Short mmCIF file of C-alpha atoms in Angstrom, two decimals:
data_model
loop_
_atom_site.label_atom_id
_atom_site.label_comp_id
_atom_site.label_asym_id
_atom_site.label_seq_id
_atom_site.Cartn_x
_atom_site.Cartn_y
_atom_site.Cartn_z
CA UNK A 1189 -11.09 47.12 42.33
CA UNK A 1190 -11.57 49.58 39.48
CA UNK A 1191 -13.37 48.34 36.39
CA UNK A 1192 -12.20 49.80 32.58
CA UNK A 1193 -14.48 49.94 29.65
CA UNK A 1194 -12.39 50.80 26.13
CA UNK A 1195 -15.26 52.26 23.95
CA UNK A 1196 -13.18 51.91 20.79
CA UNK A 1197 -13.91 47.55 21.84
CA UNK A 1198 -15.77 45.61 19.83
CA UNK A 1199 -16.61 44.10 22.33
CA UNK A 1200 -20.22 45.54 23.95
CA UNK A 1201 -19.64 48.02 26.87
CA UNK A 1202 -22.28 45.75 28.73
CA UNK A 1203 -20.27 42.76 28.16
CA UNK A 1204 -16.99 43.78 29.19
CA UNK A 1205 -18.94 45.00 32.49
CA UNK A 1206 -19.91 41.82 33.01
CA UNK A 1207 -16.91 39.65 32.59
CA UNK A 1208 -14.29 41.60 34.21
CA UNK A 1209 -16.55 41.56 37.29
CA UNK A 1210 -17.17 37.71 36.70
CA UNK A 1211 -13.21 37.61 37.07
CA UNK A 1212 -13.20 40.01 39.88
CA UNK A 1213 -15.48 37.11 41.71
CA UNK A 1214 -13.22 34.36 40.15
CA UNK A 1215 -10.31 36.20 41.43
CA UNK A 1216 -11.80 36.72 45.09
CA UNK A 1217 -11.01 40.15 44.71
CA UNK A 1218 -14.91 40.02 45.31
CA UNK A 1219 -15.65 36.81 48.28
CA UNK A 1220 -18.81 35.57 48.79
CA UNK A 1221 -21.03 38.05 50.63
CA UNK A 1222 -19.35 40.78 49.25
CA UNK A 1223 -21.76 43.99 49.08
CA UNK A 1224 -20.88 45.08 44.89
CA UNK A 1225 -20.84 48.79 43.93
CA UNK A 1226 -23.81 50.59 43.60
CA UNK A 1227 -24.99 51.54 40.15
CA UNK A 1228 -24.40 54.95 40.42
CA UNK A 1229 -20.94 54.52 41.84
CA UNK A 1230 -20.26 52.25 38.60
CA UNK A 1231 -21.56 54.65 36.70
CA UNK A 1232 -19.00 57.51 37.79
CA UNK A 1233 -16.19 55.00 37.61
CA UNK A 1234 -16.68 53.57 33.72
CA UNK A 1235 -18.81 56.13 32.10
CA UNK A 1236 -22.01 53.68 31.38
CA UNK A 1237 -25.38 54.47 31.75
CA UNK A 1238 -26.66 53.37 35.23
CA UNK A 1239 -29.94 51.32 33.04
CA UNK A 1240 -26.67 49.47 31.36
CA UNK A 1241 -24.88 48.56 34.63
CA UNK A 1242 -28.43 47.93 36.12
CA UNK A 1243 -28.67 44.84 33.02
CA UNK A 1244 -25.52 43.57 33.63
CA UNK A 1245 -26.68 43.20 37.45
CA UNK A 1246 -29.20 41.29 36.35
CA UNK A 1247 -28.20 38.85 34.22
CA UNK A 1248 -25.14 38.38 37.09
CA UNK A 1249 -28.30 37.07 39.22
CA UNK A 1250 -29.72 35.31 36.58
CA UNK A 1251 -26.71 33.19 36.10
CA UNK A 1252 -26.37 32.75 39.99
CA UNK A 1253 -23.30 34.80 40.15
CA UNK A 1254 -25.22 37.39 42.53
CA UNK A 1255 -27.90 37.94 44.47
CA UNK A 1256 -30.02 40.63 44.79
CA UNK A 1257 -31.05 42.17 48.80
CA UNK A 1258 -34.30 44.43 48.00
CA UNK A 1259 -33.14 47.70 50.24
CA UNK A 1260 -30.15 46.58 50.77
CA UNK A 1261 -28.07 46.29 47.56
CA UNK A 1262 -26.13 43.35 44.94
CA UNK A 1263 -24.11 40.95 46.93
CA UNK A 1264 -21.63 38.14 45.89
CA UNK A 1265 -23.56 35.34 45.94
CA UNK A 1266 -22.33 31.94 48.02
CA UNK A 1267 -21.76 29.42 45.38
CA UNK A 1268 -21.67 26.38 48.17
CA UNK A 1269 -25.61 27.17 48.05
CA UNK A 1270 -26.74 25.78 44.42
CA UNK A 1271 -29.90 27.75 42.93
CA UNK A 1272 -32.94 25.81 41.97
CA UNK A 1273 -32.49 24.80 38.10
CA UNK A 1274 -35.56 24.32 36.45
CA UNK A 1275 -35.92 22.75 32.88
CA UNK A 1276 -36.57 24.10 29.43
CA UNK A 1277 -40.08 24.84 29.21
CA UNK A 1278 -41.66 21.21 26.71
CA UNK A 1279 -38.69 19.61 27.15
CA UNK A 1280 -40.58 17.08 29.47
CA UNK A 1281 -43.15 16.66 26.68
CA UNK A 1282 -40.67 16.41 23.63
CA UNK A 1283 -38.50 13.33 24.93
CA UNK A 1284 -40.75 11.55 27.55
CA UNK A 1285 -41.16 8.42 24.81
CA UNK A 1286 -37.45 8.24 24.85
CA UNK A 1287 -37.03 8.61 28.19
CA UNK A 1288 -39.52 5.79 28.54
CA UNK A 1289 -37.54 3.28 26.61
CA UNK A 1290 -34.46 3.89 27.82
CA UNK A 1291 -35.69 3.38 31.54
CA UNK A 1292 -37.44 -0.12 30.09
CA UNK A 1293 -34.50 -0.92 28.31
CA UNK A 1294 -32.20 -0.39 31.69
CA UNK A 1295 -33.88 -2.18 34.21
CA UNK A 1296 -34.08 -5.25 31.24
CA UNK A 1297 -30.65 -5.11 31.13
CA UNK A 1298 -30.30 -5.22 35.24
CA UNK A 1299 -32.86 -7.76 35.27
CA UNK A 1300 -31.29 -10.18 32.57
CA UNK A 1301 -28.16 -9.81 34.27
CA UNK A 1302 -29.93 -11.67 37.03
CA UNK A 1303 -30.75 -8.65 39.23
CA UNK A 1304 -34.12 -8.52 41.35
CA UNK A 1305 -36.59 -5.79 40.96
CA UNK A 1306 -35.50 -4.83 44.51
CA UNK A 1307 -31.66 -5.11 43.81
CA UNK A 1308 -32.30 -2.79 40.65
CA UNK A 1309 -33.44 -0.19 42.26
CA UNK A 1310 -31.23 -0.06 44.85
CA UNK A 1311 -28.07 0.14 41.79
CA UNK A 1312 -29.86 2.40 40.43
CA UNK A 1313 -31.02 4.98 43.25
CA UNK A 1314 -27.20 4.61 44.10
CA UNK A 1315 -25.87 5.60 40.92
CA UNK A 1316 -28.55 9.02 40.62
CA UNK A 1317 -27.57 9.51 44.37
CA UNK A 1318 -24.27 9.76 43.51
CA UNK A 1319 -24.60 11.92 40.27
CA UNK A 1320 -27.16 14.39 42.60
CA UNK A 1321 -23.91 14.54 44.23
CA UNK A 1322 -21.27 15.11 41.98
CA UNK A 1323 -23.52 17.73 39.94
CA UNK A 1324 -24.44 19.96 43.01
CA UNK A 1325 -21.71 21.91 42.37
CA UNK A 1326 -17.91 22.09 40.74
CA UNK A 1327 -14.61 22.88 42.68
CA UNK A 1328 -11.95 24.36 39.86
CA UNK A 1329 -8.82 23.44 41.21
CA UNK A 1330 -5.04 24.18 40.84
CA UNK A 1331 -1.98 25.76 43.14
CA UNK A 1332 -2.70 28.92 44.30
CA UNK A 1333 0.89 29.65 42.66
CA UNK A 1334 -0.90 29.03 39.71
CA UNK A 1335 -4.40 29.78 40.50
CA UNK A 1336 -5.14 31.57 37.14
CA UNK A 1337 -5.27 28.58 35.62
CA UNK A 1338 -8.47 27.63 37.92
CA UNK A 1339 -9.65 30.85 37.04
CA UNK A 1340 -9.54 30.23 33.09
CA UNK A 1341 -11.49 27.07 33.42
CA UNK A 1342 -14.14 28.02 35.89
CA UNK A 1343 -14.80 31.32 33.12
CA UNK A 1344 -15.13 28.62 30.52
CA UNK A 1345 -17.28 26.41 32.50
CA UNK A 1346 -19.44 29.11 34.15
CA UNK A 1347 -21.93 29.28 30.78
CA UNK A 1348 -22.61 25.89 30.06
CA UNK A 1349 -23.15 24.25 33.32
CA UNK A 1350 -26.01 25.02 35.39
CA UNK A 1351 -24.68 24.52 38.55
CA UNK A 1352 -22.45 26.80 40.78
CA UNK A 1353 -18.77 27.22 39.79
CA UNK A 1354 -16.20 27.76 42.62
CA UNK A 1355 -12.58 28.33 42.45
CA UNK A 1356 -10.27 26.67 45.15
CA UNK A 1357 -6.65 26.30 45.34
CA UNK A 1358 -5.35 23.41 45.89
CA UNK A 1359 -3.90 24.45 49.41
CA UNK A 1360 -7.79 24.81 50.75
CA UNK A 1361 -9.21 21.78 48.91
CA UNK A 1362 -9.48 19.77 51.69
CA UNK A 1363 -11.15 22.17 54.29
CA UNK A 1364 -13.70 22.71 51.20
CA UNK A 1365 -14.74 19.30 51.45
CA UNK A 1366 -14.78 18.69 55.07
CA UNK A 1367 -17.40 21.23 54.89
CA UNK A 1368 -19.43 19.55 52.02
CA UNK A 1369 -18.17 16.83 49.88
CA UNK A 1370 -21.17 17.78 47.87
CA UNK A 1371 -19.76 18.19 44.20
CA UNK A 1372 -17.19 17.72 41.52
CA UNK A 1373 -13.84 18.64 41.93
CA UNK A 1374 -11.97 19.93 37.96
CA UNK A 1375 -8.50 20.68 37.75
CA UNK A 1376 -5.43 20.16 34.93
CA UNK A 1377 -4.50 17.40 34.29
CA UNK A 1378 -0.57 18.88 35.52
CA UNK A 1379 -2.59 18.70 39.21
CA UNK A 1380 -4.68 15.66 38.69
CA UNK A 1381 -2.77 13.24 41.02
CA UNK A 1382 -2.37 15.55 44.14
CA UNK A 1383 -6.18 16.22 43.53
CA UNK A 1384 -7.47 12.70 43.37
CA UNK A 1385 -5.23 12.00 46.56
CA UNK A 1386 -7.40 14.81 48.89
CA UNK A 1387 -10.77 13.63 46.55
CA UNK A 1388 -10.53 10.42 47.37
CA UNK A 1389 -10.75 10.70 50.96
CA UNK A 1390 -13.87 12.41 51.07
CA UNK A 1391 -15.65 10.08 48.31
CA UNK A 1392 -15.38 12.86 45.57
CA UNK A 1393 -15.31 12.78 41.59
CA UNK A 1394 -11.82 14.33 40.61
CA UNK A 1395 -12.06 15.36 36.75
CA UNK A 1396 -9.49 16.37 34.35
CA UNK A 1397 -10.35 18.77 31.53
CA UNK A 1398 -8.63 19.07 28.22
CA UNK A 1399 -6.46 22.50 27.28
CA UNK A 1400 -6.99 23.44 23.50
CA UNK A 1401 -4.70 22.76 21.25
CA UNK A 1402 -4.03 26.43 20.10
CA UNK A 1403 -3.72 25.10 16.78
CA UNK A 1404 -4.29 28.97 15.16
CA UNK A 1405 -2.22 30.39 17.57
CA UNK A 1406 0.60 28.07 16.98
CA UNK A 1407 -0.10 27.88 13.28
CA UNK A 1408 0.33 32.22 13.36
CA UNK A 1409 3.68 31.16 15.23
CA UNK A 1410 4.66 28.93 12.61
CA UNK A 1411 5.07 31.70 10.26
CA UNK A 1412 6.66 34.72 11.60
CA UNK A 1413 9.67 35.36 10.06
CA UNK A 1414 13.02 34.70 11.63
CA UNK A 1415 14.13 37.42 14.55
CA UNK A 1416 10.74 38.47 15.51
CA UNK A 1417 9.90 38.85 18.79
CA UNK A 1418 6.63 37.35 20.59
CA UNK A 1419 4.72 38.39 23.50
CA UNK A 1420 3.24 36.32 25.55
CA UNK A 1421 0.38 37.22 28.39
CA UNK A 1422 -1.22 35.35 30.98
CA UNK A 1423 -2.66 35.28 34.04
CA UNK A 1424 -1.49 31.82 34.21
CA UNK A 1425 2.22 31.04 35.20
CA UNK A 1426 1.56 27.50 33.71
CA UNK A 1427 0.52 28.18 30.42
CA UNK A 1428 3.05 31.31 30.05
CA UNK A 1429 5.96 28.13 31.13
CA UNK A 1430 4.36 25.63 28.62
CA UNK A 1431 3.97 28.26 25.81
CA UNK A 1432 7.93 29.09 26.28
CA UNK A 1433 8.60 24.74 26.00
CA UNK A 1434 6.26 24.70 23.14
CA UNK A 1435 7.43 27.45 20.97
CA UNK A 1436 10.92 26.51 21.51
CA UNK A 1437 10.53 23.22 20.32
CA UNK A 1438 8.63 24.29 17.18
CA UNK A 1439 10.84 27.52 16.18
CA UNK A 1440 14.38 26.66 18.17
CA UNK A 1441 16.47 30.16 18.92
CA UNK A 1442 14.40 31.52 15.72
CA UNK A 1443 11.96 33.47 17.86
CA UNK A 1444 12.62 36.09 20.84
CA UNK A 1445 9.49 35.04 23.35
CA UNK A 1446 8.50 37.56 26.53
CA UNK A 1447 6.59 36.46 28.75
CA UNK A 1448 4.33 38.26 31.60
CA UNK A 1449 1.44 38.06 33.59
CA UNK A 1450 -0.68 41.19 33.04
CA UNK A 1451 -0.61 42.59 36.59
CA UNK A 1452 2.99 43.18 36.57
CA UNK A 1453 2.80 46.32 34.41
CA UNK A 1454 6.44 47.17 34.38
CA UNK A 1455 7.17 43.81 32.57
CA UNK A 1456 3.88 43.87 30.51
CA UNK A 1457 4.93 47.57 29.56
CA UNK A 1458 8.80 45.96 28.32
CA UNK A 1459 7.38 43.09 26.77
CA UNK A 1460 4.52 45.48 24.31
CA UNK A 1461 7.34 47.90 23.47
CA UNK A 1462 9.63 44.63 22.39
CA UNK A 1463 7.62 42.73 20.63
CA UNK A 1464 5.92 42.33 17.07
CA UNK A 1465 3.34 39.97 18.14
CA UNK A 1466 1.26 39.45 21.65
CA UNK A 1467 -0.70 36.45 22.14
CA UNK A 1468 -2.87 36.66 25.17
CA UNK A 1469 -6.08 35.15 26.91
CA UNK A 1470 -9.00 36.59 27.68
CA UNK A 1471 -8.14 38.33 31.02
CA UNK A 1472 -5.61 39.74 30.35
CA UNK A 1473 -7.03 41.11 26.90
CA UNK A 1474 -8.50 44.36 28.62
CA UNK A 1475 -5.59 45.21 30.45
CA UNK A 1476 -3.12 44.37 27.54
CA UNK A 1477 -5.22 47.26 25.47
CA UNK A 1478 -5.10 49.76 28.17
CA UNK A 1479 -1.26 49.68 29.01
CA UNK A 1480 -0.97 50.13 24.78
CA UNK A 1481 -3.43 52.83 24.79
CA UNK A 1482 -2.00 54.72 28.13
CA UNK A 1483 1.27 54.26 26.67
CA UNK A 1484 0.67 54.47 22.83
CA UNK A 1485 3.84 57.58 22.58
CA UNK A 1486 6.51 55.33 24.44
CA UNK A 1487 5.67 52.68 21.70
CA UNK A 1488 7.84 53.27 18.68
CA UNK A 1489 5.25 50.96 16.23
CA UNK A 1490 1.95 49.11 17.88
CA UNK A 1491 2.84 44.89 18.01
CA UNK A 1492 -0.28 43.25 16.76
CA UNK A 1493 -2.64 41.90 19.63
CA UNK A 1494 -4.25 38.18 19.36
CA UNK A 1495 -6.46 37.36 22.11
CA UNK A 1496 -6.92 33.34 22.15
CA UNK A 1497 -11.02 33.01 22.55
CA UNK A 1498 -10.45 29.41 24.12
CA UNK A 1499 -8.60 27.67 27.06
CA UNK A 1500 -9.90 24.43 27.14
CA UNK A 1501 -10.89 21.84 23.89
CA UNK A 1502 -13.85 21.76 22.30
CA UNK A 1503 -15.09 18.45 23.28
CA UNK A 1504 -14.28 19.27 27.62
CA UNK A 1505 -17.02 20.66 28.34
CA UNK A 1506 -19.72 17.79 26.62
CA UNK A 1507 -17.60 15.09 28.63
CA UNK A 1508 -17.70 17.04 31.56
CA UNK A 1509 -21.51 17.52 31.57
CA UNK A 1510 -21.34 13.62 30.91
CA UNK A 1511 -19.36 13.18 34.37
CA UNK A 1512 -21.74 15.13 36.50
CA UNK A 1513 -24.88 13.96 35.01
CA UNK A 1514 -25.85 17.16 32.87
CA UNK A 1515 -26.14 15.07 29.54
CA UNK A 1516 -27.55 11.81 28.51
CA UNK A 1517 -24.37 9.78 28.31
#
């Protein structure tokens, strides 16, 4: 796989190293164990310094994404093995009174409720057993026919939980957990039921997550004029289908919409040269910009490019942490 770096970005050079390789893992184009280019090789293929690509290696391992051989080189690292998280430094110190109280103020509760001492901690060291559980890791799952969708929600949930991220389609969910039924499995809510059905059997936590609303998106929608045509790019089948349902039912016949998925380039090249206006996510933002810039003469006028920054709601990601016992609930 060949990474691009557009210079004219404003988007840091170091950044977009870093997430298209992030997707490259997401995608499996990179599987676990998966020896990544050297430094020097990366540097001959994007043009960065090798002390830039050299950062962005680290603060892959850092994050868990990779692991570091000392003689041997940067390999994909196996996300079924979760790294050691270890507190913010005072944090310990800062809420230990609270923490206090609300332990007091739980096993009162148990114990008014007519609980023993010895049946309170047994409900208790159940229920931490079974969060130790569901927060060892998280399973992002969809169809592999539309597996970008896993792949949007594991990028979104990759910085704010501290615990490995793995896609897996829906086809290999259950020989995932008869290997470990360590974890949480995610997925759309589209996928929920068939999910819960192979969850349930191995005594796992199946969790929905919220999409955004695109409310900016559909409010830019909302007022193009009559006739113009809109591009839409994905690497998600299901969100290019709803899109299509959604702005039909908000604009009628008023709007022309393309859609395409942004490794197709002979449609993604049909749809820029059609259209006025290109919504796309973050993915497919880098490739989007390179097929305009390779292609910049065929293109009688340049449509103008929104990238949407987020796939799932605002509020997901707190509840989610809530689930798998990341947050106080």
């Amino acid at each position: 796989m060949r990474f691009h770096i557009q210079q004219e970005s404003d988007i840091p050079a170091s950044t977009q190293l870093y997430n298209q390789i992030c997707f490259a893992i997401a995608a499996r184009h990179y599987p676990p164990g998966h020896r990544l280019p050297s430094t020097r090789q990366l540097a001959m293929q994007t043009g960065l310094h090798r002390n830039t690509i050299s950062k962005v290696y680290r603060q892959l391992e850092t994050d868990g994404v990779v692991e570091a051989m000392a003689g041997s080189g940067i390999y994909v690292r196996d996300q079924q093995n979760p790294r050691e998280i270890k507190p913010p430094p005072g944090l310990r110190s800062k809420a230990l009174p609270d923490i206090d109280r609300e332990v007091r103020q739980s096993v009162d509760g148990l114990l008014n409720a007519g609980c023993t001492l010895q049946q309170a901690r047994e409900l208790l060291t159940r229920e931490i057993d079974w969060r130790l559980r569901c927060g060892a890791r998280v399973l992002v799952s969809t169809s592999r026919e539309d597996i970008g969708a896993s792949i949007l929600i594991a990028e979104e949930l990759k910085p704010s939980l501290e615990v490995p991220v793995e896609v897996v389609p829906i086809e290999e969910l259950e020989s995932v957990l008869e290997t470990s039924s360590k974890g949480t499995v995610v997925t759309s809510r589209y996928f929920l039921q068939e999910v819960e059905q192979i969850a349930k059997v191995h005594g796992v936590r199946a969790v929905p997550v919220d999409l955004n609303d695109f409310g900016h998106e559909l409010g830019m929608l909302k007022e193009l004029r009559p006739g113009s045509c809109v591009g839409l790019v994905s690497i998600s089948p299901g969100i290019l289908r709803a899109a299509e349902v959604i702005l039909h039912s908000m604009r009628g016949n008023e709007l022309l919409v393309m859609t395409a998925n942004p490794d197709t380039s002979s449609r993604l090249l049909a749809l820029l040269r059609a259209s006025s206006h290109v919504i796309c996510d973050k993915p497919s933002l880098p490739l989007v910009e390179q097929t305009l810039r390779q292609n910049r003469a065929q293109l009688m006028r340049l449509p103008m490019v929104h990238c949407a920054q987020s796939y799932l709601g605002s509020a997901t990601i707190d509840q989610l942490r809530k689930e798998i016992g990341l947050l106080a609930a």
